C-alpha cells in the first residue's frame, strides 16, 4: 500500500510545451542523446505509470474498491456512529468501531454526495449508493490483483527535459506529485511529449529505504526488483488484516504470544487463562507457560479450509485450547481465533517475554534498574498510593532498598523455586504489605506481575524505572532540582485552592526527597519520582500534613519547562479532576 495518498493538483503542461524561448535561455541541463528519451511503449514507461497510478486500496474500508478513492473529507455512519473522515488516519477510527465487538455485523453507510477519484485521477461526483456500486463494477473488485505498483514510490520533485522533434530542449518540467507524474507519463505514452528524466531520482520502498538511481536502466531495474516485494493489502480489511497460511506460520513462530481472552462453550475463561504464554516452535511443537510457571507441551498445525486458514492445537491437558481454530483477524500484533459455538481466543504478541525463565534471569531483571510499585492489592484494599515516589532497588547479595522521604530503607529479598515457578520474598521493616510470598506470574524486562501464595486475590505489579536512559526524564529531573518551586495554581474541579499554598517553597532534592518550608508553619517532607507510564508523570508523596497531603498523587505532566511544570489528574473516564502548576521561585 502506498505510504502517502498524494492529491496535489496537476500543473498545466500544455502551456509549457509551447514556450518559444531559445535553447540558450533554458536552465543549465546537459542535453541527453536520443537514446535516453523515454519510449512510449517501453517497460520503463509502463513501470513509471503504474508506480504513479492512484492506489485506491488505502480506503477500501469505505468504498471496497482498489481502483477508486473517496476524496476527503467524507462523513460515514459506522455501526450507527457518525464519523467525519478528514485524513487517512481516520480510517483507523472506523476500524476501531468495527473491532469493538467481535460478534456483531459491521455496517457502514456513506453520506452522499461524495467525490470519487479514479485510478487515472479523474474526479467524479457520486450522488447515491447505486451510482457508487456501478462505478465499482467497472474496475477490479476486492481481493483481485490490480496493476498499480505500491511497493515503490517516487520522491518528488522530479524534473524532465522536454524536446521538440529535432531533439532540442524546449523546456524543463518539474513534477511534484503522483497525479502530475501519471498524467505526464500518459502524454509520453500517447506520443504527445518527447522527454527524458533529469537524474538523480530517489525511490522510496515501503520500509522507508531510499534508493538513488542515476539512469533509465537503473530506474527500470530497481522498480522491477522491488515492485512485488510487499503486501499491497488489496482487500476490504483495512490495515493489512489479510494473511496467507505461510504468513500465519511465520508470524506464530516469530515471538511468544500471550493469552488475552478465552471463551469456550459460551463460558468466559479469560480469568483462568489470562497471561498464559504460548510459543510456537518448528516441527509443530507448541509450549505453553502457565502463570505459576508450569510448562505444557502440545502440537500445532495449519491448513487452508473453505473458511480460511485454520490453526489446529492439540494438548493432553489444556483441553479448552485443543480444537481446530479458524483465524479471522491478524492486526496490531494480535491474532483472533474462533470456532463455532462462541469459542474464541485472542493472542497478543510479546517478543520480550520469556517462556522458561531461571532464578538468574529473574535476579538480573531485578538488578537492572529501579522498580516502581504500580499496583498493590492486599485483602481487597489498594495500597499502591503508599509507594508513590518510593521505588525499590534490588542489589546483589540479596539486598533491597526502598527510598522513603529521600532516605533508603534497607532490607533483604530472595528468589526461590516453587513447584515449576519462582517466588519473590521481600523483607522491609515497616512495609508489611510487601512481606508476602509473591509468586511470579508474568515477567518481561520492564514488568513483573505477582500473586500471593496465600491468597491469589492479593496482587502486586512492579514496573521498571530507568531514568538514566530517558532524555525526557533527565530534563525533568535536572529542572526540578535546580531550585525552589512554588504552587502557582491548584484547582480541584472548578474550585481554586491556590491561596492555601501562599509563601510555601518546595525543594525537590537530588536524593528523591521533597522539603517544603514556610516561615510560619515549619517543614513538611515527602518523596518524588519523575517516570514514564503512558506519558510522563510526576509522583509525589507528602506527609499527612495539610495542605500538601492532598497533593500526594501520580500526576500526569502535560507541559514542562525549566521554570514551569503543569500537572493534571484524570478520572477513569478521562476528565480532568485537578490541576497543579508549579513555577520556579524568583
Coordinates of C-alpha atoms in Angstrom, one line a residue:
X1 CA 0.0 0.0 0.0
X2 CA 1.4 3.4 -0.8
X3 CA 2.8 5.2 2.2
X4 CA 1.2 8.5 1.2
X5 CA -2.1 9.5 -0.5
X6 CA -1.0 12.3 -2.8
X7 CA -3.7 14.6 -4.0
X8 CA -1.8 17.6 -5.3
X9 CA -3.4 19.0 -8.5
X10 CA -1.7 18.6 -11.8
X11 CA 0.2 21.6 -13.1
X12 CA -0.7 22.6 -16.6
X13 CA 1.8 21.2 -19.1
X14 CA 0.0 22.4 -22.2
X15 CA 1.2 25.9 -22.0
X16 CA 4.7 24.8 -21.1
X17 CA 5.1 22.8 -24.3
X18 CA 4.5 25.9 -26.5
X19 CA 7.1 28.1 -24.9
X20 CA 9.3 29.5 -27.7
X21 CA 12.3 30.6 -25.7
X22 CA 15.7 29.8 -27.2
X23 CA 17.8 26.9 -26.1
X24 CA 20.4 29.3 -24.7
X25 CA 17.9 30.7 -22.2
X26 CA 16.9 27.2 -20.8
X27 CA 18.1 26.1 -17.3
X28 CA 21.6 24.6 -17.4
X29 CA 21.0 20.9 -18.2
X30 CA 23.3 18.8 -20.3
X31 CA 21.2 17.8 -23.4
X32 CA 20.9 13.9 -23.4
X33 CA 21.2 11.9 -26.5
X34 CA 18.1 10.5 -28.2
X35 CA 18.6 7.0 -26.6
X36 CA 17.9 8.5 -23.2
X37 CA 14.5 9.8 -24.0
X38 CA 11.5 7.8 -22.7
X39 CA 10.0 5.4 -25.2
X40 CA 6.2 5.4 -25.3
X41 CA 5.8 1.6 -25.4
X42 CA 8.8 0.6 -23.2
X43 CA 8.5 -1.4 -20.0
X44 CA 10.2 1.5 -18.1
X45 CA 7.4 3.9 -19.1
X46 CA 4.8 1.3 -18.1
X47 CA 6.5 0.9 -14.7
X48 CA 6.6 4.7 -14.1
X49 CA 2.9 4.9 -15.0
X50 CA 2.0 2.0 -12.7
X51 CA 4.1 3.5 -9.8
X52 CA 2.3 6.9 -10.1
X53 CA -1.1 5.4 -10.6
X54 CA -3.7 6.2 -8.0
X55 CA -3.8 3.5 -5.3
X56 CA -7.4 3.1 -4.2
X57 CA -6.8 0.2 -1.7
X58 CA -6.0 2.6 1.2
X59 CA -9.6 3.5 1.8
X60 CA -11.2 0.1 1.0
X61 CA -12.8 0.1 4.4
X62 CA -15.1 2.8 2.9
X63 CA -15.5 2.0 -0.8
X64 CA -14.3 -1.6 -1.1
X65 CA -12.6 -0.8 -4.5
X66 CA -8.9 -0.9 -5.3
X67 CA -9.3 1.4 -8.3
X68 CA -11.3 4.2 -6.5
X69 CA -10.5 6.6 -3.7
X70 CA -13.0 8.8 -1.9
X71 CA -11.9 12.4 -1.7
X72 CA -11.7 13.7 1.9
X73 CA -13.4 14.9 3.9
X74 CA -16.3 12.5 3.9
X75 CA -18.8 11.6 6.5
X76 CA -19.8 7.9 7.2
X77 CA -22.0 6.1 9.7
X78 CA -20.1 3.2 11.1
X79 CA -22.3 0.8 13.1
X80 CA -24.6 3.7 13.9
X81 CA -21.8 6.1 14.9
X82 CA -21.2 9.2 12.7
X83 CA -17.5 9.6 11.8
X84 CA -16.1 12.5 9.8
X85 CA -13.0 11.3 8.0
X86 CA -10.7 14.3 7.5
X87 CA -7.4 12.4 6.9
X88 CA -6.2 8.9 6.2
X89 CA -5.5 8.4 10.0
X90 CA -9.3 8.5 10.5
X91 CA -9.6 5.1 8.7
X92 CA -8.3 3.7 12.0
X93 CA -11.3 5.2 13.8
X94 CA -13.7 3.2 11.6
X95 CA -11.6 0.1 12.1
X96 CA -11.7 0.7 15.9
X97 CA -15.6 0.9 15.8
X98 CA -15.7 -2.3 13.8
X99 CA -13.4 -4.1 16.2
X100 CA -15.2 -3.0 19.3
X101 CA -17.3 -6.2 19.3
X102 CA -16.3 -9.4 17.6
X103 CA -19.7 -11.0 17.2
X104 CA -21.7 -8.2 15.5
X105 CA -22.3 -7.4 11.9
X106 CA -20.3 -4.3 10.8
X107 CA -22.2 -1.8 8.7
X108 CA -21.0 1.4 7.0
X109 CA -23.2 4.0 5.3
X110 CA -21.7 6.9 3.3
X111 CA -23.3 10.4 3.5
X112 CA -23.7 11.4 -0.2
X113 CA -22.9 13.3 -2.3
X114 CA -19.1 12.4 -2.4
X115 CA -16.3 12.9 -4.9
X116 CA -14.6 9.8 -6.2
X117 CA -11.0 9.8 -7.7
X118 CA -10.4 7.1 -10.2
X119 CA -7.2 5.3 -10.9
X120 CA -6.3 7.8 -13.6
X121 CA -7.0 10.7 -11.2
X122 CA -10.4 11.7 -12.8
X123 CA -12.8 13.2 -10.3
X124 CA -16.4 12.0 -10.4
X125 CA -19.3 13.3 -8.2
X126 CA -21.4 10.5 -6.9
X127 CA -24.9 11.2 -5.6
X128 CA -26.0 7.9 -4.1
X129 CA -25.0 4.3 -3.3
X130 CA -26.3 2.8 -6.6
X131 CA -24.1 5.2 -8.6
X132 CA -21.1 4.2 -6.5
X133 CA -21.8 0.5 -7.0
X134 CA -22.0 0.9 -10.7
X135 CA -18.6 2.7 -10.7
X136 CA -17.1 -0.1 -8.6
X137 CA -18.3 -2.7 -11.1
X138 CA -16.3 -1.1 -13.8
X139 CA -12.9 -1.8 -12.2
X140 CA -11.2 -4.6 -10.3
X141 CA -13.1 -5.9 -7.3
X142 CA -11.8 -6.5 -3.8
X143 CA -9.2 -9.3 -3.4
X144 CA -8.3 -9.1 -7.2
X145 CA -4.9 -8.1 -8.3
X146 CA -4.6 -4.6 -9.7
X147 CA -1.8 -3.2 -12.0
X148 CA -0.6 -0.4 -9.8
X149 CA 2.9 -0.6 -8.2
X150 CA 2.6 0.0 -4.5
X151 CA 5.9 -1.3 -3.1
X152 CA 7.9 1.6 -4.7
X153 CA 7.2 5.4 -4.5
X154 CA 8.8 8.3 -6.3
X155 CA 10.2 11.0 -4.1
X156 CA 9.4 14.4 -5.5
X157 CA 10.2 16.8 -7.1
X158 CA 11.5 15.2 -10.3
X159 CA 12.3 17.2 -13.4
X160 CA 12.1 16.2 -17.1
X161 CA 13.7 17.8 -20.1
X162 CA 11.1 18.3 -22.9
X163 CA 12.2 18.2 -26.6
X164 CA 10.9 19.2 -29.9
X165 CA 11.0 16.7 -32.9
X166 CA 14.6 17.8 -33.7
X167 CA 15.5 16.7 -30.2
X168 CA 16.3 20.2 -28.9
X169 CA 15.3 21.1 -25.4
X170 CA 12.3 23.5 -25.3
X171 CA 11.6 23.3 -21.6
X172 CA 12.2 21.7 -18.2
X173 CA 9.1 20.4 -16.4
X174 CA 9.1 19.8 -12.7
X175 CA 6.8 17.1 -11.3
X176 CA 5.6 17.4 -7.7
X177 CA 3.1 14.6 -7.2
X178 CA 1.9 11.1 -8.4
X179 CA -1.0 12.8 -10.1
X180 CA 1.3 15.0 -12.1
X181 CA 3.6 12.1 -12.9
X182 CA 0.8 9.8 -14.1
X183 CA -0.7 12.4 -16.4
X184 CA 2.8 13.4 -17.8
X185 CA 3.7 9.8 -18.5
X186 CA 0.3 9.3 -20.2
X187 CA 1.2 12.1 -22.6
X188 CA 4.6 10.4 -23.2
X189 CA 2.8 7.1 -23.9
X190 CA 0.4 8.9 -26.3
X191 CA 3.3 10.4 -28.2
X192 CA 2.3 14.0 -27.3
X193 CA 5.6 14.6 -25.4
X194 CA 9.2 13.7 -26.0
X195 CA 11.0 13.8 -22.7
X196 CA 13.9 12.4 -20.6
X197 CA 14.4 12.3 -16.9
X198 CA 16.9 14.6 -15.2
X199 CA 18.7 12.3 -12.8
X200 CA 19.3 11.6 -10.0
X201 CA 15.9 10.3 -8.9
X202 CA 15.1 8.9 -5.4
X203 CA 12.8 5.9 -4.9
X204 CA 11.3 5.1 -1.5
X205 CA 10.4 1.5 -0.5
X206 CA 7.5 0.6 1.9
X207 CA 10.0 0.0 4.7
X208 CA 11.3 3.6 4.3
X209 CA 14.5 2.7 2.5
X210 CA 15.5 5.3 -0.1
X211 CA 17.4 4.3 -3.3
X212 CA 19.0 6.8 -5.6
X213 CA 19.0 6.0 -9.3
X214 CA 21.0 7.7 -12.0
X215 CA 20.0 6.3 -15.3
X216 CA 17.0 4.8 -17.2
X217 CA 18.3 1.3 -16.9
X218 CA 18.9 1.6 -13.1
X219 CA 15.4 3.1 -12.6
X220 CA 13.9 0.2 -14.7
X221 CA 15.8 -2.5 -12.8
X222 CA 15.1 -1.1 -9.4
X223 CA 11.4 -0.8 -9.9
X224 CA 11.3 -4.3 -11.4
X225 CA 13.3 -5.8 -8.5
X226 CA 11.2 -4.2 -5.7
X227 CA 7.7 -3.9 -7.2
X228 CA 6.4 -7.2 -5.8
X229 CA 8.2 -7.2 -2.5
X230 CA 5.5 -6.0 -0.2
X231 CA 1.9 -6.9 0.8
X232 CA -0.3 -4.5 -1.2
X233 CA -3.2 -5.3 1.0
X234 CA -5.7 -5.1 -1.8
X235 CA -8.7 -6.2 0.2
X236 CA -11.6 -4.8 2.3
X237 CA -9.8 -5.4 5.6
X238 CA -8.1 -2.1 6.3
X239 CA -4.6 -2.0 7.8
X240 CA -3.2 -5.3 6.5
X241 CA -5.6 -7.8 8.1
X242 CA -5.3 -10.3 5.1
X243 CA -2.9 -13.2 5.5
X244 CA -1.8 -16.5 3.9
X245 CA -1.0 -19.8 5.5
X246 CA 2.7 -19.2 5.2
X247 CA 2.4 -15.7 6.7
X248 CA 0.4 -17.1 9.6
X249 CA 3.0 -19.8 10.3
X250 CA 5.9 -17.3 10.2
X251 CA 4.1 -14.9 12.4
X252 CA 3.3 -17.5 15.0
X253 CA 6.9 -18.6 15.2
X254 CA 8.5 -15.1 15.3
X255 CA 7.7 -14.3 19.0
X256 CA 5.9 -15.6 22.1
X257 CA 2.1 -15.0 22.3
X258 CA 0.3 -14.0 25.5
X259 CA -3.3 -15.2 26.0
X260 CA -5.5 -12.1 26.3
X261 CA -9.0 -13.5 26.1
X262 CA -10.6 -17.0 26.1
X263 CA -14.2 -18.1 25.6
X264 CA -15.2 -21.8 25.4
X265 CA -18.7 -23.2 25.1
X266 CA -20.1 -19.7 25.8
X267 CA -18.2 -19.5 29.1
X268 CA -15.7 -16.7 29.6
X269 CA -12.5 -18.3 30.8
X270 CA -10.3 -15.3 30.4
X271 CA -9.5 -15.1 34.2
X272 CA -8.4 -18.7 34.1
X273 CA -6.0 -18.4 31.2
X274 CA -5.1 -14.7 31.2
X275 CA -1.3 -14.2 30.5
X276 CA -0.6 -17.8 29.7
X277 CA 2.3 -17.7 27.2
X278 CA 2.4 -19.7 24.0
X279 CA 5.5 -20.4 21.9
X280 CA 5.1 -22.0 18.5
X281 CA 8.2 -23.8 17.6
X282 CA 9.4 -25.6 14.4
X283 CA 8.2 -29.1 13.6
X284 CA 4.7 -28.5 15.1
X285 CA 5.7 -28.2 18.8
X286 CA 3.9 -25.6 20.9
X287 CA 4.8 -24.8 24.6
X288 CA 2.5 -23.1 27.0
X289 CA 3.7 -21.5 30.3
X290 CA 1.0 -21.2 32.9
X291 CA 1.1 -18.2 35.3
X292 CA 2.6 -20.3 38.0
X293 CA 5.5 -21.4 35.8
X294 CA 4.3 -24.9 34.7
X295 CA 5.2 -25.7 31.1
X296 CA 2.7 -27.7 29.0
X297 CA 3.7 -29.1 25.6
X298 CA 1.4 -29.8 22.7
X299 CA 1.3 -29.7 18.9
X300 CA 0.2 -27.3 16.3
X301 CA -0.5 -27.3 12.5
X302 CA -2.2 -25.2 9.9
X303 CA -4.3 -25.8 6.8
X304 CA -6.4 -23.9 4.4
X305 CA -10.1 -24.5 4.6
X306 CA -13.3 -23.2 3.0
X307 CA -13.5 -20.8 6.0
X308 CA -9.9 -19.6 5.5
X309 CA -6.7 -20.5 7.3
X310 CA -7.2 -22.8 10.3
X311 CA -4.9 -23.5 13.3
X312 CA -5.1 -26.9 15.0
X313 CA -4.0 -27.1 18.6
X314 CA -3.6 -30.5 20.4
X315 CA -2.9 -30.9 24.1
X316 CA -3.4 -33.7 26.6
X317 CA -4.3 -31.4 29.5
X318 CA -5.1 -28.0 28.1
X319 CA -8.4 -29.2 26.8
X320 CA -10.0 -25.7 26.4
X321 CA -7.4 -24.9 23.7
X322 CA -7.5 -28.3 22.0
X323 CA -9.5 -27.5 18.9
X324 CA -9.1 -26.5 15.2
X325 CA -9.5 -22.8 15.3
X326 CA -10.2 -20.5 12.3
X327 CA -8.1 -17.4 12.1
X328 CA -10.4 -14.5 11.4
X329 CA -8.1 -11.5 12.1
X330 CA -4.5 -10.5 12.4
X331 CA -3.7 -6.9 13.4
X332 CA -1.5 -4.8 15.6
X333 CA 0.4 -7.8 16.9
X334 CA -2.8 -9.6 17.7
X335 CA -4.4 -12.8 16.4
X336 CA -8.0 -13.7 16.9
X337 CA -9.2 -17.3 16.7
X338 CA -12.7 -18.7 16.7
X339 CA -14.8 -21.9 16.2
X340 CA -18.5 -22.5 16.1
X341 CA -20.4 -22.3 19.4
X342 CA -19.0 -19.0 20.6
X343 CA -15.4 -20.3 21.1
X344 CA -12.8 -17.6 20.9
X345 CA -9.1 -17.0 21.7
X346 CA -7.3 -13.7 21.4
X347 CA -3.5 -13.8 21.5
X348 CA -1.1 -10.8 21.7
X349 CA 2.5 -10.8 20.5
X350 CA 5.2 -10.1 23.1
X351 CA 8.7 -10.5 21.9
X352 CA 10.2 -9.6 25.3
X353 CA 8.6 -12.2 27.4
X354 CA 10.4 -15.5 28.3
X355 CA 8.5 -18.8 28.4
X356 CA 11.1 -20.6 30.6
X357 CA 12.9 -18.3 33.0
X358 CA 15.6 -19.1 35.6
X359 CA 16.5 -17.7 39.0
X360 CA 19.5 -16.0 37.4
X361 CA 17.4 -14.3 34.8
X362 CA 14.9 -13.0 37.3
X363 CA 17.7 -11.6 39.6
X364 CA 19.3 -10.0 36.6
X365 CA 16.0 -8.3 35.6
X366 CA 15.5 -7.1 39.2
X367 CA 19.0 -5.6 39.5
X368 CA 18.9 -3.7 36.1
X369 CA 17.0 -0.6 37.3
X370 CA 14.7 0.8 40.0
X371 CA 11.2 -0.7 40.2
X372 CA 8.0 1.1 41.0
X373 CA 5.1 -0.4 42.9
X374 CA 2.5 0.3 40.2
X375 CA -0.2 -1.9 41.8
X376 CA -0.6 -3.5 45.2
X377 CA -3.8 -5.1 46.4
X378 CA -3.9 -6.9 49.8
X379 CA -7.0 -8.2 51.5
X380 CA -9.2 -6.4 49.0
X381 CA -7.6 -3.0 49.7
X382 CA -5.4 -1.0 47.3
X383 CA -2.1 0.2 48.8
X384 CA -0.1 1.4 45.8
X385 CA -0.7 5.0 47.0
X386 CA 1.6 4.3 49.9
X387 CA 4.5 3.8 47.4
X388 CA 4.3 6.9 45.3
X389 CA 7.8 8.2 44.8
X390 CA 9.4 5.3 46.7
X391 CA 10.9 3.0 44.2
X392 CA 12.7 -0.3 45.1
X393 CA 16.3 -1.1 44.1
X394 CA 17.5 -4.7 44.1
X395 CA 21.2 -5.3 44.6
X396 CA 23.5 -8.3 44.5
X397 CA 23.9 -10.3 47.7
X398 CA 20.1 -10.2 48.3
X399 CA 20.0 -6.6 49.4
X400 CA 16.9 -4.5 48.6
X401 CA 16.5 -0.8 49.3
X402 CA 13.4 1.5 49.2
X403 CA 13.7 5.2 49.0
X404 CA 11.3 6.7 51.6
X405 CA 11.4 10.5 52.1
X406 CA 14.6 10.6 50.1
X407 CA 16.3 8.1 52.5
X408 CA 17.0 4.5 51.7
X409 CA 15.4 1.8 53.9
X410 CA 17.4 -1.4 53.6
X411 CA 16.1 -4.9 53.6
X412 CA 16.6 -8.3 52.0
X413 CA 15.0 -10.3 49.2
X414 CA 15.2 -13.8 47.8
X415 CA 14.1 -15.5 44.6
X416 CA 13.1 -19.1 45.5
X417 CA 12.0 -22.0 43.3
X418 CA 8.3 -23.1 43.9
X419 CA 6.9 -26.1 42.0
X420 CA 7.7 -25.2 38.4
X421 CA 7.9 -21.4 39.1
X422 CA 9.5 -18.9 41.3
X423 CA 8.6 -16.9 44.4
X424 CA 9.9 -13.4 45.3
X425 CA 10.3 -12.7 49.0
X426 CA 10.8 -9.1 50.3
X427 CA 11.6 -8.2 53.9
X428 CA 11.5 -4.4 54.6
X429 CA 10.9 -3.0 58.1
X430 CA 7.6 -1.1 58.3
X431 CA 6.3 -2.4 54.9
X432 CA 4.1 -5.4 55.9
X433 CA 2.1 -5.4 52.6
X434 CA 5.3 -6.2 50.7
X435 CA 6.3 -9.1 53.0
X436 CA 4.3 -11.8 51.4
X437 CA 5.2 -14.9 49.4
X438 CA 4.9 -13.4 46.0
X439 CA 4.5 -16.0 43.1
X440 CA 5.9 -14.6 39.9
X441 CA 3.1 -15.0 37.3
X442 CA 4.3 -12.7 34.5
X443 CA 7.8 -11.5 33.7
X444 CA 9.3 -9.4 31.0
X445 CA 12.3 -6.9 31.1
X446 CA 10.0 -4.0 32.1
X447 CA 7.2 -5.6 34.0
X448 CA 6.8 -8.2 36.8
X449 CA 3.3 -9.4 38.0
X450 CA 3.0 -11.3 41.2
X451 CA 0.3 -13.1 43.2
X452 CA 0.3 -14.0 46.9
X453 CA 0.7 -17.8 47.5
X454 CA -1.7 -17.4 50.4
X455 CA -4.4 -15.6 48.5
X456 CA -4.2 -15.2 44.7
X457 CA -6.5 -12.2 45.0
X458 CA -3.5 -10.3 46.6
X459 CA -1.6 -8.9 43.6
X460 CA 1.4 -6.7 43.0
X461 CA 2.7 -5.2 39.8
X462 CA 6.3 -3.8 39.6
X463 CA 7.3 -1.6 36.6
X464 CA 10.9 -0.9 35.8
X465 CA 12.2 2.7 36.1
X466 CA 15.4 3.5 34.3
X467 CA 15.8 7.3 34.3
X468 CA 19.4 7.3 33.1
X469 CA 18.4 6.2 29.6
X470 CA 15.4 8.6 29.1
X471 CA 16.3 12.1 27.9
X472 CA 12.9 13.5 28.9
X473 CA 13.2 12.2 32.4
X474 CA 16.8 13.6 32.6
X475 CA 15.5 17.0 31.6
X476 CA 12.7 16.9 34.2
X477 CA 14.9 15.7 37.0
X478 CA 17.5 18.4 36.2
X479 CA 14.9 21.2 36.1
X480 CA 13.2 20.1 39.4
X481 CA 16.4 20.0 41.4
X482 CA 17.8 23.3 40.0
X483 CA 16.0 25.5 42.6
X484 CA 12.9 26.0 44.8
X485 CA 9.4 25.9 43.4
X486 CA 6.0 27.4 44.4
X487 CA 2.4 26.4 43.8
X488 CA 1.2 28.8 41.2
X489 CA -2.1 27.1 40.7
X490 CA -4.1 24.3 42.4
X491 CA -7.7 23.6 41.4
X492 CA -9.9 20.7 42.4
X493 CA -12.6 20.6 39.8
X494 CA -13.7 24.2 39.4
X495 CA -12.6 25.2 42.9
X496 CA -9.4 27.3 43.0
X497 CA -7.4 26.5 46.2
X498 CA -4.1 28.2 45.3
X499 CA -4.3 30.5 48.2
X500 CA -3.7 27.6 50.6
X501 CA -0.1 27.4 49.3
X502 CA 0.9 31.0 49.6
X503 CA 4.6 31.5 50.7
X504 CA 5.5 27.8 50.7
X505 CA 8.7 26.8 49.0
X506 CA 9.0 23.3 47.5
X507 CA 12.5 21.9 47.1
X508 CA 13.0 18.7 45.0
X509 CA 16.2 17.2 46.3
X510 CA 18.5 15.0 44.2
X511 CA 18.0 12.2 46.7
X512 CA 14.3 12.0 45.8
X513 CA 13.2 13.8 48.9
X514 CA 10.8 16.8 49.0
X515 CA 11.3 19.5 51.5
X516 CA 8.5 22.1 51.9
X517 CA 9.2 25.1 54.0
X518 CA 7.2 28.1 55.2
X519 CA 8.4 30.7 57.7
X520 CA 5.2 30.3 59.7
X521 CA 4.5 26.6 59.6
X522 CA 7.7 24.6 59.8
X523 CA 8.8 21.9 57.4
X524 CA 6.9 19.2 55.5
X525 CA 8.7 16.2 53.9
X526 CA 7.9 13.9 51.1
X527 CA 9.2 11.8 48.2
X528 CA 9.2 12.4 44.5
X529 CA 9.8 10.5 41.3
X530 CA 9.5 11.5 37.6
X531 CA 8.8 8.5 35.5
X532 CA 7.2 7.4 32.2
X533 CA 3.9 5.4 32.1
X534 CA 1.5 6.2 29.3
X535 CA 3.2 9.6 29.1
X536 CA 5.4 11.5 31.5
X537 CA 4.4 11.5 35.2
X538 CA 5.5 13.0 38.5
X539 CA 4.7 11.0 41.6
X540 CA 4.7 13.0 44.9
X541 CA 4.0 11.6 48.3
X542 CA 3.8 14.0 51.2
X543 CA 3.5 13.6 54.9
X544 CA -0.1 13.6 56.1
X545 CA 0.0 17.3 56.9
X546 CA -2.3 19.9 55.3
X547 CA -2.3 21.4 52.8
X548 CA 0.2 19.3 51.0
X549 CA -1.2 15.9 51.8
X550 CA -3.8 16.3 49.1
X551 CA -1.1 16.7 46.5
X552 CA 0.1 13.1 47.0
X553 CA -0.6 11.7 43.6
X554 CA 0.8 10.2 40.4
X555 CA 0.3 13.4 38.3
X556 CA 0.5 13.4 34.6
X557 CA 2.9 16.0 33.2
X558 CA 1.1 18.0 30.5
X559 CA 3.8 20.6 29.9
X560 CA 7.2 21.3 31.4
X561 CA 10.0 23.9 31.0
X562 CA 12.9 24.7 33.2
X563 CA 10.8 27.2 35.2
X564 CA 7.2 25.9 34.9
X565 CA 5.5 22.4 35.1
X566 CA 1.8 21.8 34.6
X567 CA 0.3 18.6 36.2
X568 CA -3.1 17.1 35.8
X569 CA -5.0 14.3 37.5
X570 CA -7.6 12.5 35.3
X571 CA -10.6 10.4 36.2
X572 CA -11.1 6.9 34.8
X573 CA -13.3 8.5 32.1
X574 CA -10.6 10.9 31.0
X575 CA -12.0 14.0 32.7
X576 CA -9.6 16.4 34.5
X577 CA -10.3 16.2 38.2
X578 CA -7.5 18.5 39.5
X579 CA -4.7 20.8 38.1
X580 CA -1.5 21.6 39.8
X581 CA 1.0 24.2 38.3
X582 CA 4.5 24.6 39.9
X583 CA 6.7 27.6 39.0
X584 CA 10.3 28.3 39.9
X585 CA 10.6 30.8 42.8
X586 CA 12.3 34.0 41.9

